[in-house]
PDB file of C-alpha atoms and ligand atoms in Angstrom:
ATOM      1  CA  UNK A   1      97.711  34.570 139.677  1.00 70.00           C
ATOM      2  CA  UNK A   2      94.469  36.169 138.311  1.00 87.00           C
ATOM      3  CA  UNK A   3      91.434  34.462 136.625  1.00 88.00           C
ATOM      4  CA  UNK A   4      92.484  37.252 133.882  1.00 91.00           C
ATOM      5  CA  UNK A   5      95.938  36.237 133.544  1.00 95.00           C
ATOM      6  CA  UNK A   6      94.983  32.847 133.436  1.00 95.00           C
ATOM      7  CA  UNK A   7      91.708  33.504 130.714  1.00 95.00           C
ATOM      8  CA  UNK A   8      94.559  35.490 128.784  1.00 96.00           C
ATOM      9  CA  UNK A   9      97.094  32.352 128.914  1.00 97.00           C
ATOM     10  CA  UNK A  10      94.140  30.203 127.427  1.00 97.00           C
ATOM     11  CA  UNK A  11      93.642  33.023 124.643  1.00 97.00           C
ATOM     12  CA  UNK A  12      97.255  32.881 123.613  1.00 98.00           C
ATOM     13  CA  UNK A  13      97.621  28.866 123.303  1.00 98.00           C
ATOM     14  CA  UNK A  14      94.149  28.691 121.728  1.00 98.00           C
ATOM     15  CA  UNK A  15      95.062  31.006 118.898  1.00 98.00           C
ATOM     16  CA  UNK A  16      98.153  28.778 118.278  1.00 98.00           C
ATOM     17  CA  UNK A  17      96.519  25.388 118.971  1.00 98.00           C
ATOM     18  CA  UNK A  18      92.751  25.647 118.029  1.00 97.00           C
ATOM     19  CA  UNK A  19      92.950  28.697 116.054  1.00 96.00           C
ATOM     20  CA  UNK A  20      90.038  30.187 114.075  1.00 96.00           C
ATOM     21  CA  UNK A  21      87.828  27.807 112.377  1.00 97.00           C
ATOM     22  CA  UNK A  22      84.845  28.663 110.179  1.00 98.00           C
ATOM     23  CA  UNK A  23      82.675  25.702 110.806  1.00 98.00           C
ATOM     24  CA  UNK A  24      83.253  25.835 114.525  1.00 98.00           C
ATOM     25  CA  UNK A  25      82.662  29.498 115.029  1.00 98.00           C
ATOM     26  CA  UNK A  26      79.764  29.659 112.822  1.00 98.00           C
ATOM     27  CA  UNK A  27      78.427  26.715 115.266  1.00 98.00           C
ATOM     28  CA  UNK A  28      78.310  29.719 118.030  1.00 98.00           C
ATOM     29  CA  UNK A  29      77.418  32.454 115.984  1.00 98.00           C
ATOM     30  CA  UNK A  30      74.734  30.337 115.170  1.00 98.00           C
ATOM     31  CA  UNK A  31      74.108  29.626 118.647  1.00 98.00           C
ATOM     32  CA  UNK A  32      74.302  32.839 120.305  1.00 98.00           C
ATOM     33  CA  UNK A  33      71.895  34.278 117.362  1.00 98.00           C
ATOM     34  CA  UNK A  34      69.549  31.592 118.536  1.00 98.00           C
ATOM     35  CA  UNK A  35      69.761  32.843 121.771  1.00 98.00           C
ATOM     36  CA  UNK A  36      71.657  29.730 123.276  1.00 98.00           C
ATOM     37  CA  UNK A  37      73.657  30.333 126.626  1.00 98.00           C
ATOM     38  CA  UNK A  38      77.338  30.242 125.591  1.00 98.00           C
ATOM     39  CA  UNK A  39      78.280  27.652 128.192  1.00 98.00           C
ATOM     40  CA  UNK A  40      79.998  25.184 125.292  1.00 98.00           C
ATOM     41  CA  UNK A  41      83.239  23.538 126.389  1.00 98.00           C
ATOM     42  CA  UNK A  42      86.297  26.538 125.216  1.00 98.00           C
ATOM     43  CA  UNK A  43      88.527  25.728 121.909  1.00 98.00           C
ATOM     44  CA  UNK A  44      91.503  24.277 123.777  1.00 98.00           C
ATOM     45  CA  UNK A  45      88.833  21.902 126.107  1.00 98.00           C
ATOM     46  CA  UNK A  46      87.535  20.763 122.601  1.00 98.00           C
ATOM     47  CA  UNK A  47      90.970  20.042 121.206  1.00 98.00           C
ATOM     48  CA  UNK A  48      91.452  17.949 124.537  1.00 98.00           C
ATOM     49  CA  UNK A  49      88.369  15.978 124.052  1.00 98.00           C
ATOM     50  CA  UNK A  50      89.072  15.686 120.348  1.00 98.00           C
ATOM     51  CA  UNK A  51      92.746  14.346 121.070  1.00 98.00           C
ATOM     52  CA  UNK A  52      91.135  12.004 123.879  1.00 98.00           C
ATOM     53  CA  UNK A  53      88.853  10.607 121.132  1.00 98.00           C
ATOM     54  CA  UNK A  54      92.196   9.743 119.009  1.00 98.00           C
ATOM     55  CA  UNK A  55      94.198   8.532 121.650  1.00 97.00           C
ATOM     56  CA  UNK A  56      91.208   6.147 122.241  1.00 97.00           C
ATOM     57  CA  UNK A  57      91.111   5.094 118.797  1.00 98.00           C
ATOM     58  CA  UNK A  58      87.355   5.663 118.615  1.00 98.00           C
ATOM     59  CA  UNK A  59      85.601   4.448 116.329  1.00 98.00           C
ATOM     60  CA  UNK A  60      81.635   5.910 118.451  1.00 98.00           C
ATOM     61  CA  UNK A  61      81.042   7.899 120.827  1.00 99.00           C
ATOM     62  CA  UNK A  62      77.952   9.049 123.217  1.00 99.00           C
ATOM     63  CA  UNK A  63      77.522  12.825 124.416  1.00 99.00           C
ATOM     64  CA  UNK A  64      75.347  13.716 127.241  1.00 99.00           C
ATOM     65  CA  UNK A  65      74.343  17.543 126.589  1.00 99.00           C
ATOM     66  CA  UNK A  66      74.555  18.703 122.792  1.00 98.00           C
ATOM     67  CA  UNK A  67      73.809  22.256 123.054  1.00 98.00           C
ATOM     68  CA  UNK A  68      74.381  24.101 119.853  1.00 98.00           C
ATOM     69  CA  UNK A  69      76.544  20.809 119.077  1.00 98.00           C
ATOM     70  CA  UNK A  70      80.029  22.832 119.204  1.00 98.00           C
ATOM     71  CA  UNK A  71      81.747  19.902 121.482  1.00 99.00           C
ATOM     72  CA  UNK A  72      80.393  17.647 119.151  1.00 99.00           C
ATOM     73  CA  UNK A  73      82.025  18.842 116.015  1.00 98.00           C
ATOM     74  CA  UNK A  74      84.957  18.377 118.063  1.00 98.00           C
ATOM     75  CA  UNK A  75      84.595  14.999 118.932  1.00 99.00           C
ATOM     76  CA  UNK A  76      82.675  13.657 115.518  1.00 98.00           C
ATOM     77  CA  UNK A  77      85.663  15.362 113.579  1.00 98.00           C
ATOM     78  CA  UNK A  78      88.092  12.754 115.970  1.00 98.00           C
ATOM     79  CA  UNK A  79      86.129   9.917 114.171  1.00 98.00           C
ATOM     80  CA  UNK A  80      87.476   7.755 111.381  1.00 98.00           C
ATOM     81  CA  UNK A  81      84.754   8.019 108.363  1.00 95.00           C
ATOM     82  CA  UNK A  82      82.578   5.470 109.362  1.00 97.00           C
ATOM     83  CA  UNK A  83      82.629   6.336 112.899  1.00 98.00           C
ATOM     84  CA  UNK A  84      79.130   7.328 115.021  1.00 98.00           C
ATOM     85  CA  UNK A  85      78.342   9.913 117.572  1.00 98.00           C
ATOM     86  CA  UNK A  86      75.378   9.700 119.469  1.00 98.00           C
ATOM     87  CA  UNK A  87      74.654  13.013 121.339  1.00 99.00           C
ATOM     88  CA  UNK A  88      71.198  13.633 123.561  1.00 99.00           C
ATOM     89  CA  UNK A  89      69.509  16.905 124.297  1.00 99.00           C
ATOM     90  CA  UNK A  90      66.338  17.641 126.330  1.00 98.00           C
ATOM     91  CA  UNK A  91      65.542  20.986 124.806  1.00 98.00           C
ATOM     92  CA  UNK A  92      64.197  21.237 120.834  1.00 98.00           C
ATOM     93  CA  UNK A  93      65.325  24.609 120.023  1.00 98.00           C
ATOM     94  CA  UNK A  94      69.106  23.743 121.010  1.00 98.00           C
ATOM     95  CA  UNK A  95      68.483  20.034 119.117  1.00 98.00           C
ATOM     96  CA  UNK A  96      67.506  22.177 116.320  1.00 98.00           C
ATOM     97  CA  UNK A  97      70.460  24.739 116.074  1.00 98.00           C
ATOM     98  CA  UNK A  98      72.605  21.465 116.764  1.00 98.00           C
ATOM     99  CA  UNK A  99      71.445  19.422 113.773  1.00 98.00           C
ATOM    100  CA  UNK A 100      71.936  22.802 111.813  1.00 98.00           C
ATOM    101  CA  UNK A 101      75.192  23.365 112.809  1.00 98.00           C
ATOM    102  CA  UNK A 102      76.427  19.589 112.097  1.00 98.00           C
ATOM    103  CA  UNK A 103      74.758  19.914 108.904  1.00 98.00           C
ATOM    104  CA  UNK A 104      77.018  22.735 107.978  1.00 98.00           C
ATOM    105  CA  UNK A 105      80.167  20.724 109.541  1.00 98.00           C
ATOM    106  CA  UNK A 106      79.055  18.282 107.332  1.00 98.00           C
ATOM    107  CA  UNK A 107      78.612  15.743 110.170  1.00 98.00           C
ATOM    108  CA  UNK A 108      75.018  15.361 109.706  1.00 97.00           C
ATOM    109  CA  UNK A 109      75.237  11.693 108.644  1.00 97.00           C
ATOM    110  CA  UNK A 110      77.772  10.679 111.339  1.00 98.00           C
ATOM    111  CA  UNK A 111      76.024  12.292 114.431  1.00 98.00           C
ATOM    112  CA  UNK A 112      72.468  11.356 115.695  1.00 98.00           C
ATOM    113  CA  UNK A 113      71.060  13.681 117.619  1.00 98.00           C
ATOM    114  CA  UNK A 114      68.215  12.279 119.811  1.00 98.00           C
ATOM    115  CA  UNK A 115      65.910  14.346 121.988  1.00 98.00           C
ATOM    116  CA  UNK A 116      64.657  13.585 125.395  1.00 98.00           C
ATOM    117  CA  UNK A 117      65.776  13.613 129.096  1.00 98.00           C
ATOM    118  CA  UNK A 118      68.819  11.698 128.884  1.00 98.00           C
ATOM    119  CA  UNK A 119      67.581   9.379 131.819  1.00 98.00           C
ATOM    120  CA  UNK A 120      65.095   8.270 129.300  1.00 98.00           C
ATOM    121  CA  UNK A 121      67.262   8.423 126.186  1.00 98.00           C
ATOM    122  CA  UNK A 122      69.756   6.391 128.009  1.00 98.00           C
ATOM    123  CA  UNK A 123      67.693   4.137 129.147  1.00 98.00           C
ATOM    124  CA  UNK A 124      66.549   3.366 125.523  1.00 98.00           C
ATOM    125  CA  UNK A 125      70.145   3.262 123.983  1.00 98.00           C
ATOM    126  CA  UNK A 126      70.368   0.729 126.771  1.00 98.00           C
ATOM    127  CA  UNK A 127      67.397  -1.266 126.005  1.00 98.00           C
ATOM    128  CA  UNK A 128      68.494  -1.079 122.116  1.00 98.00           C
ATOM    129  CA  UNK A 129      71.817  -2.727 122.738  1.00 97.00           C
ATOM    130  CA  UNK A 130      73.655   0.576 121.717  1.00 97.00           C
ATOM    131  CA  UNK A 131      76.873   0.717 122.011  1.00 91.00           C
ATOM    132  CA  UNK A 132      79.588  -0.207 123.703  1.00 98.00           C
ATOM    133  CA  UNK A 133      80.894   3.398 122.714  1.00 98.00           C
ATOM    134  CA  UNK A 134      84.384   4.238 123.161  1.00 98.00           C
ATOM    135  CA  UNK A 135      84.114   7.750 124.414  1.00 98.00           C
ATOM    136  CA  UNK A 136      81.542   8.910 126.656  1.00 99.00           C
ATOM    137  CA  UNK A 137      81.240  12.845 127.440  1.00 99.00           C
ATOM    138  CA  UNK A 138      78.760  13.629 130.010  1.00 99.00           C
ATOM    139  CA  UNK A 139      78.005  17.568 130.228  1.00 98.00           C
ATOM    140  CA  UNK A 140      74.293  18.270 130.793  1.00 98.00           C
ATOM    141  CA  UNK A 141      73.027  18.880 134.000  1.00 98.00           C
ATOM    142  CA  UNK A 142      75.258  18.329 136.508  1.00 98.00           C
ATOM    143  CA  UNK A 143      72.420  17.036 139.791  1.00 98.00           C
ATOM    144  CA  UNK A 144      72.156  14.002 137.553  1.00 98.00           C
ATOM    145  CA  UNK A 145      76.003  13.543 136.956  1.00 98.00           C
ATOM    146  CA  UNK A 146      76.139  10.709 139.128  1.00 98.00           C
ATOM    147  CA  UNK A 147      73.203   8.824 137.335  1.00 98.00           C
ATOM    148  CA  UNK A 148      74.670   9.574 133.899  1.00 98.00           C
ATOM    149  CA  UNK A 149      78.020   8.403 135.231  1.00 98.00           C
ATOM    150  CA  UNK A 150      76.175   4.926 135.985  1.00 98.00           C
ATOM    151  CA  UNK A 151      74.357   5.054 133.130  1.00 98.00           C
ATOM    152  CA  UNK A 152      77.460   5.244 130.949  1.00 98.00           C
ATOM    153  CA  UNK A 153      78.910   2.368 132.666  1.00 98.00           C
ATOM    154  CA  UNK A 154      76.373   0.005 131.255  1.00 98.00           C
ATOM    155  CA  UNK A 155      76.675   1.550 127.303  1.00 98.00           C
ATOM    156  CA  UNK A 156      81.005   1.093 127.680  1.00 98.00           C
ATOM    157  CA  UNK A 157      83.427  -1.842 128.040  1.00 98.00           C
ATOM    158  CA  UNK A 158      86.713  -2.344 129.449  1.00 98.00           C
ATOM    159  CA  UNK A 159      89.023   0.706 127.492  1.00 98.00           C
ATOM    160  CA  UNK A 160      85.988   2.461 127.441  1.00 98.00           C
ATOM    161  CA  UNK A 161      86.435   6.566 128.595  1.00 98.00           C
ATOM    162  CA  UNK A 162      84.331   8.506 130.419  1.00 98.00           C
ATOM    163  CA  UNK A 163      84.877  12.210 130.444  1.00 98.00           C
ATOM    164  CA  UNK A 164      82.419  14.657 132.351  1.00 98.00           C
ATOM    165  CA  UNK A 165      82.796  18.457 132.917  1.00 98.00           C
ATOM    166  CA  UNK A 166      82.043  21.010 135.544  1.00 98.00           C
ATOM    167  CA  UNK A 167      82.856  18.729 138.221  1.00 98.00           C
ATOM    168  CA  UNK A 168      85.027  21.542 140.278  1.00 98.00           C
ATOM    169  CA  UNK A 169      82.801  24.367 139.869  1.00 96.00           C
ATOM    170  CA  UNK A 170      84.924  27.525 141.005  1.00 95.00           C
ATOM    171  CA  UNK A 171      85.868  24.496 143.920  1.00 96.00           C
ATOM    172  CA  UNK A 172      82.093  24.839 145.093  1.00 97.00           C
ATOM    173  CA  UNK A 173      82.692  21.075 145.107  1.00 97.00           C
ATOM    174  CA  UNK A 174      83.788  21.251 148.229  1.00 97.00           C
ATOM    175  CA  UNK A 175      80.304  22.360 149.920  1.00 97.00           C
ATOM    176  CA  UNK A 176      79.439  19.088 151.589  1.00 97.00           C
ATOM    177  CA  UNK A 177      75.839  21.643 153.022  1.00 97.00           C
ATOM    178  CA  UNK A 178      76.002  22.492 149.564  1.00 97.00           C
ATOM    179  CA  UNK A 179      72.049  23.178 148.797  1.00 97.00           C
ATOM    180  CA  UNK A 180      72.294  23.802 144.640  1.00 97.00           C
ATOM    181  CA  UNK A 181      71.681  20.134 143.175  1.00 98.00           C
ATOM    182  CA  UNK A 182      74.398  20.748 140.622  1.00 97.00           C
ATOM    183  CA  UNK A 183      76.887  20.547 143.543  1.00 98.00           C
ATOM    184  CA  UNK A 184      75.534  17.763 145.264  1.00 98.00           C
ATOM    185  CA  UNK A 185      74.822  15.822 142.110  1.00 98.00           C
ATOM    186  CA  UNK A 186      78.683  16.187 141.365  1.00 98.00           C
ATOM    187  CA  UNK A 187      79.741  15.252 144.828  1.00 98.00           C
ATOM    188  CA  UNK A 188      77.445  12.168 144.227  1.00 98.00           C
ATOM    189  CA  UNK A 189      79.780  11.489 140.899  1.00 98.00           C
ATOM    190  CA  UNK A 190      82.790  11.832 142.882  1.00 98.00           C
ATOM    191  CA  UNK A 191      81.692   9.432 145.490  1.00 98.00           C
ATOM    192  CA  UNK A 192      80.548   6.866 142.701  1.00 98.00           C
ATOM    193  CA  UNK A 193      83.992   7.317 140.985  1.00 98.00           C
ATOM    194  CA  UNK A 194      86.114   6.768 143.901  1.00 97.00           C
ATOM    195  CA  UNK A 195      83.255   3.557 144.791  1.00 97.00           C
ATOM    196  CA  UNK A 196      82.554   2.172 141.781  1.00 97.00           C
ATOM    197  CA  UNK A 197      85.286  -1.142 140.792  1.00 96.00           C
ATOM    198  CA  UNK A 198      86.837  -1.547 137.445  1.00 97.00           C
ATOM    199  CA  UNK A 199      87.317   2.007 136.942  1.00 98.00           C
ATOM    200  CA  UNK A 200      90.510   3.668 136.806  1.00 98.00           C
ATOM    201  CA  UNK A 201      89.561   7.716 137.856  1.00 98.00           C
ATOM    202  CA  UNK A 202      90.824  10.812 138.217  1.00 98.00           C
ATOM    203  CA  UNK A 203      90.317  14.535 138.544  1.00 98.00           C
ATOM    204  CA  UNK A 204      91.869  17.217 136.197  1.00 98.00           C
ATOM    205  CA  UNK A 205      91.261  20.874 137.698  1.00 98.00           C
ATOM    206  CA  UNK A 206      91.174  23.858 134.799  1.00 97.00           C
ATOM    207  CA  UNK A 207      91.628  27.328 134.404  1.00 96.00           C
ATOM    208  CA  UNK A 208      91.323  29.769 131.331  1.00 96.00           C
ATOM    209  CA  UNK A 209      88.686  30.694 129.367  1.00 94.00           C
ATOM    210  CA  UNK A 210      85.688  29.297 131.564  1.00 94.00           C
ATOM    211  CA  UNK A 211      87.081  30.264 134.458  1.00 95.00           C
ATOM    212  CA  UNK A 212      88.098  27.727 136.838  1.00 96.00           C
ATOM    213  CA  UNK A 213      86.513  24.090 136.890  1.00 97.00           C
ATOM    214  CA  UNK A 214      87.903  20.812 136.175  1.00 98.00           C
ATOM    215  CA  UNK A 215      87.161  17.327 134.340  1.00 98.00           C
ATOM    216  CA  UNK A 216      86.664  14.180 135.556  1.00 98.00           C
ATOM    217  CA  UNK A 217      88.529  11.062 133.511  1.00 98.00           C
ATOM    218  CA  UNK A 218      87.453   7.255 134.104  1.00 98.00           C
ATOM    219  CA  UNK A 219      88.820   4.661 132.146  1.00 98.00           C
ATOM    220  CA  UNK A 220      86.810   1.464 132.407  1.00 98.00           C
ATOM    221  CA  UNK A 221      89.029  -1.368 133.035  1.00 98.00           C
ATOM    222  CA  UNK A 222      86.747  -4.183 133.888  1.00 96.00           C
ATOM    223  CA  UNK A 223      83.713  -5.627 132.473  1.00 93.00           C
ATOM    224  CA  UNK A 224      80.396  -4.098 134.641  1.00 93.00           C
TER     225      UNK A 224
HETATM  226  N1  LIG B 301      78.448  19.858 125.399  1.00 80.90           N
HETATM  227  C1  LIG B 301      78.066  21.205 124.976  1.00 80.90           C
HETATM  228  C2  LIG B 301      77.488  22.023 126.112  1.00 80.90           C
HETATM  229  C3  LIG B 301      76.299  21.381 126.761  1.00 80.90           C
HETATM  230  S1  LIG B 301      75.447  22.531 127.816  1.00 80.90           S
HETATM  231  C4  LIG B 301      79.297  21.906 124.422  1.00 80.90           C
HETATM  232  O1  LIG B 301      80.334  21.908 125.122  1.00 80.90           O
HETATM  233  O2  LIG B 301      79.254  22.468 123.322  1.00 80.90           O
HETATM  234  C5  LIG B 301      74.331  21.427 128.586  1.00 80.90           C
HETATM  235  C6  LIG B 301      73.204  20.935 127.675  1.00 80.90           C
HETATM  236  O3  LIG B 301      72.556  19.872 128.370  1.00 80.90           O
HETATM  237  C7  LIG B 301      72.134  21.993 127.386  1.00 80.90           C
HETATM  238  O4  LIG B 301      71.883  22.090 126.003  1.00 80.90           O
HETATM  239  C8  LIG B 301      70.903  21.467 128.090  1.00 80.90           C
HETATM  240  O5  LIG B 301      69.676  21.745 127.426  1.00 80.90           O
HETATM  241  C9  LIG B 301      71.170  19.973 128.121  1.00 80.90           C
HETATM  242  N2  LIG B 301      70.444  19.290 129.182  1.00 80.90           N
HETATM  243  C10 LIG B 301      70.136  19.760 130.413  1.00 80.90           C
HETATM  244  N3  LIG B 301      69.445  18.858 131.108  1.00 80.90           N
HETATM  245  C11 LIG B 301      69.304  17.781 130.313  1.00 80.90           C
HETATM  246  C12 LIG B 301      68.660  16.537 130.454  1.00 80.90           C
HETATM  247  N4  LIG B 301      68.010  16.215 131.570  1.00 80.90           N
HETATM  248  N5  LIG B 301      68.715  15.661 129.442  1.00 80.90           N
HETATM  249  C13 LIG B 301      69.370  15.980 128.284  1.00 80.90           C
HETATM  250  N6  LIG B 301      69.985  17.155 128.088  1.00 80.90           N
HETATM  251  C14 LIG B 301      69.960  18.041 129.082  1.00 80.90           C
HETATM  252  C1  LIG B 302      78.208  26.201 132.597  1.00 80.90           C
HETATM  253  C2  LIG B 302      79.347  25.673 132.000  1.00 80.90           C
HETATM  254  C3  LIG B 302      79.312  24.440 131.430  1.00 80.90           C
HETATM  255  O1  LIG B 302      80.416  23.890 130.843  1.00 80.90           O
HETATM  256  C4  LIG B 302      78.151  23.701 131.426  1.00 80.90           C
HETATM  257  O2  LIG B 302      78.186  22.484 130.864  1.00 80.90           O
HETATM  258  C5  LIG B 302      77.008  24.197 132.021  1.00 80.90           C
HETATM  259  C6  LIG B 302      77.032  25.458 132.598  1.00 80.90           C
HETATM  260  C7  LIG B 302      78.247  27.542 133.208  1.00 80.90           C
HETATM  261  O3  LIG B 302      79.293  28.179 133.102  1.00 80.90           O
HETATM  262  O4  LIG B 302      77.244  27.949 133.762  1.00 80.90           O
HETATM  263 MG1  LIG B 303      80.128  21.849 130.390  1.00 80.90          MG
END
């Protein structure tokens, strides 16, 4: 089996199950005019997170890594109408096309987008008493996965979920002399999933349209 064959396979079930959308591809138009890297989860990854957020019932949710905000429609459109998503970027220009793009999804009011490292910004939601959010999605950069992971543990309660991508990485994962932070910092996350108590994990390795990678799923079931 091919990376092709399997890219093709994703093609096929996302134009049946997360066909063409004008709100979400104008997101990435608007992103790749802005000159954004097009590294935003695919269609069929942000129907998963979107049916996540429904099986979840959830009512807010925190994002770690906005981008262009594409993942975000995805999850803020799983919200009930009063739900909140709180979504943190470090760089202004892709804060900027996000807030643009969730202005034209018409999500303006429901998402916050705050700017900052998220060390810092989750520090503050901390210090705020933010949360507990339902959903957690951590995709930013992945050497501080293992922080963020820890991080979300304190803004979640028990039947909390915390989703974070990229954690198989073409199965560069496996690199224990790894040198590229983004490896070890998910081998750190790992480690902390596997250690941490009152957490139910797991691993779910992917294939399609980004190539092959994987998501990590931890369901909080005990109070931190
Ligand atoms: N979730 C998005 C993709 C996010 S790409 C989607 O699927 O549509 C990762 C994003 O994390 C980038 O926009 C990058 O600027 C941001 N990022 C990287 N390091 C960060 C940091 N330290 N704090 C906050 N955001 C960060
Ligand atoms: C890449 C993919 C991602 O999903 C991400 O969050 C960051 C980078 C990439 O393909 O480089
Ligand atoms: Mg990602």
């Amino acid at each position: 089996m091919s990376e092709e064959r399997w890219a093709a396979v994703d093609a096929y079930l996302a134009a049946l199950l997360a066909p063409a959308d004008p709100v979400l591809d104008g997101a990435l138009e608007a992103s790749t005019a802005a000159g954004l890297p097009a590294i935003n989860v695919s269609p069929n990854q942000g129907k998963l997170l979107a049916l996540v957020a429904r099986l979840q019932g959830a009512r807010s949710i925190l994002e770690v890594g906005t981008l262009a905000g594409y993942s975000t429609i995805w999850l803020a459109r799983a919200l009930p109408p009063d739900g909140r998503l709180v979504t943190l970027e470090v760089d202004p220009t892709h804060a900027e096309v996000a807030r643009g793009n969730l202005a034209r999804a018409g999500l303006d009011t429901v998402v916050q987008v705050r700017e900052g490292q998220a060390m810092t910004t989750l520090a503050q939601l901390v210090e705020e008493g933010a949360g507990p959010f339902d959903v957690v999605f951590i995709d930013a950069d992945k050497a501080n996965n293992a922080e963020y992971f820890s991080w979300a543990l304190r803004l979640t309660r028990p039947g909390s979920l915390i989703i974070v991508d990229n954690v198989v990485r073409a199965g560069e994962v496996l690199d224990a002399t790894s040198t590229d932070p983004d490896v070890q910092g998910t081998r750190r996350l790992h480690e902390r999933l596997a250690s941490s108590p009152g957490v139910l994990a797991t691993v779910v390795q992917t294939v399609g349209a980004k190539g092959y990678d994987g998501f990590a799923l931890a369901l909080v079931t005990a109070e931190q």
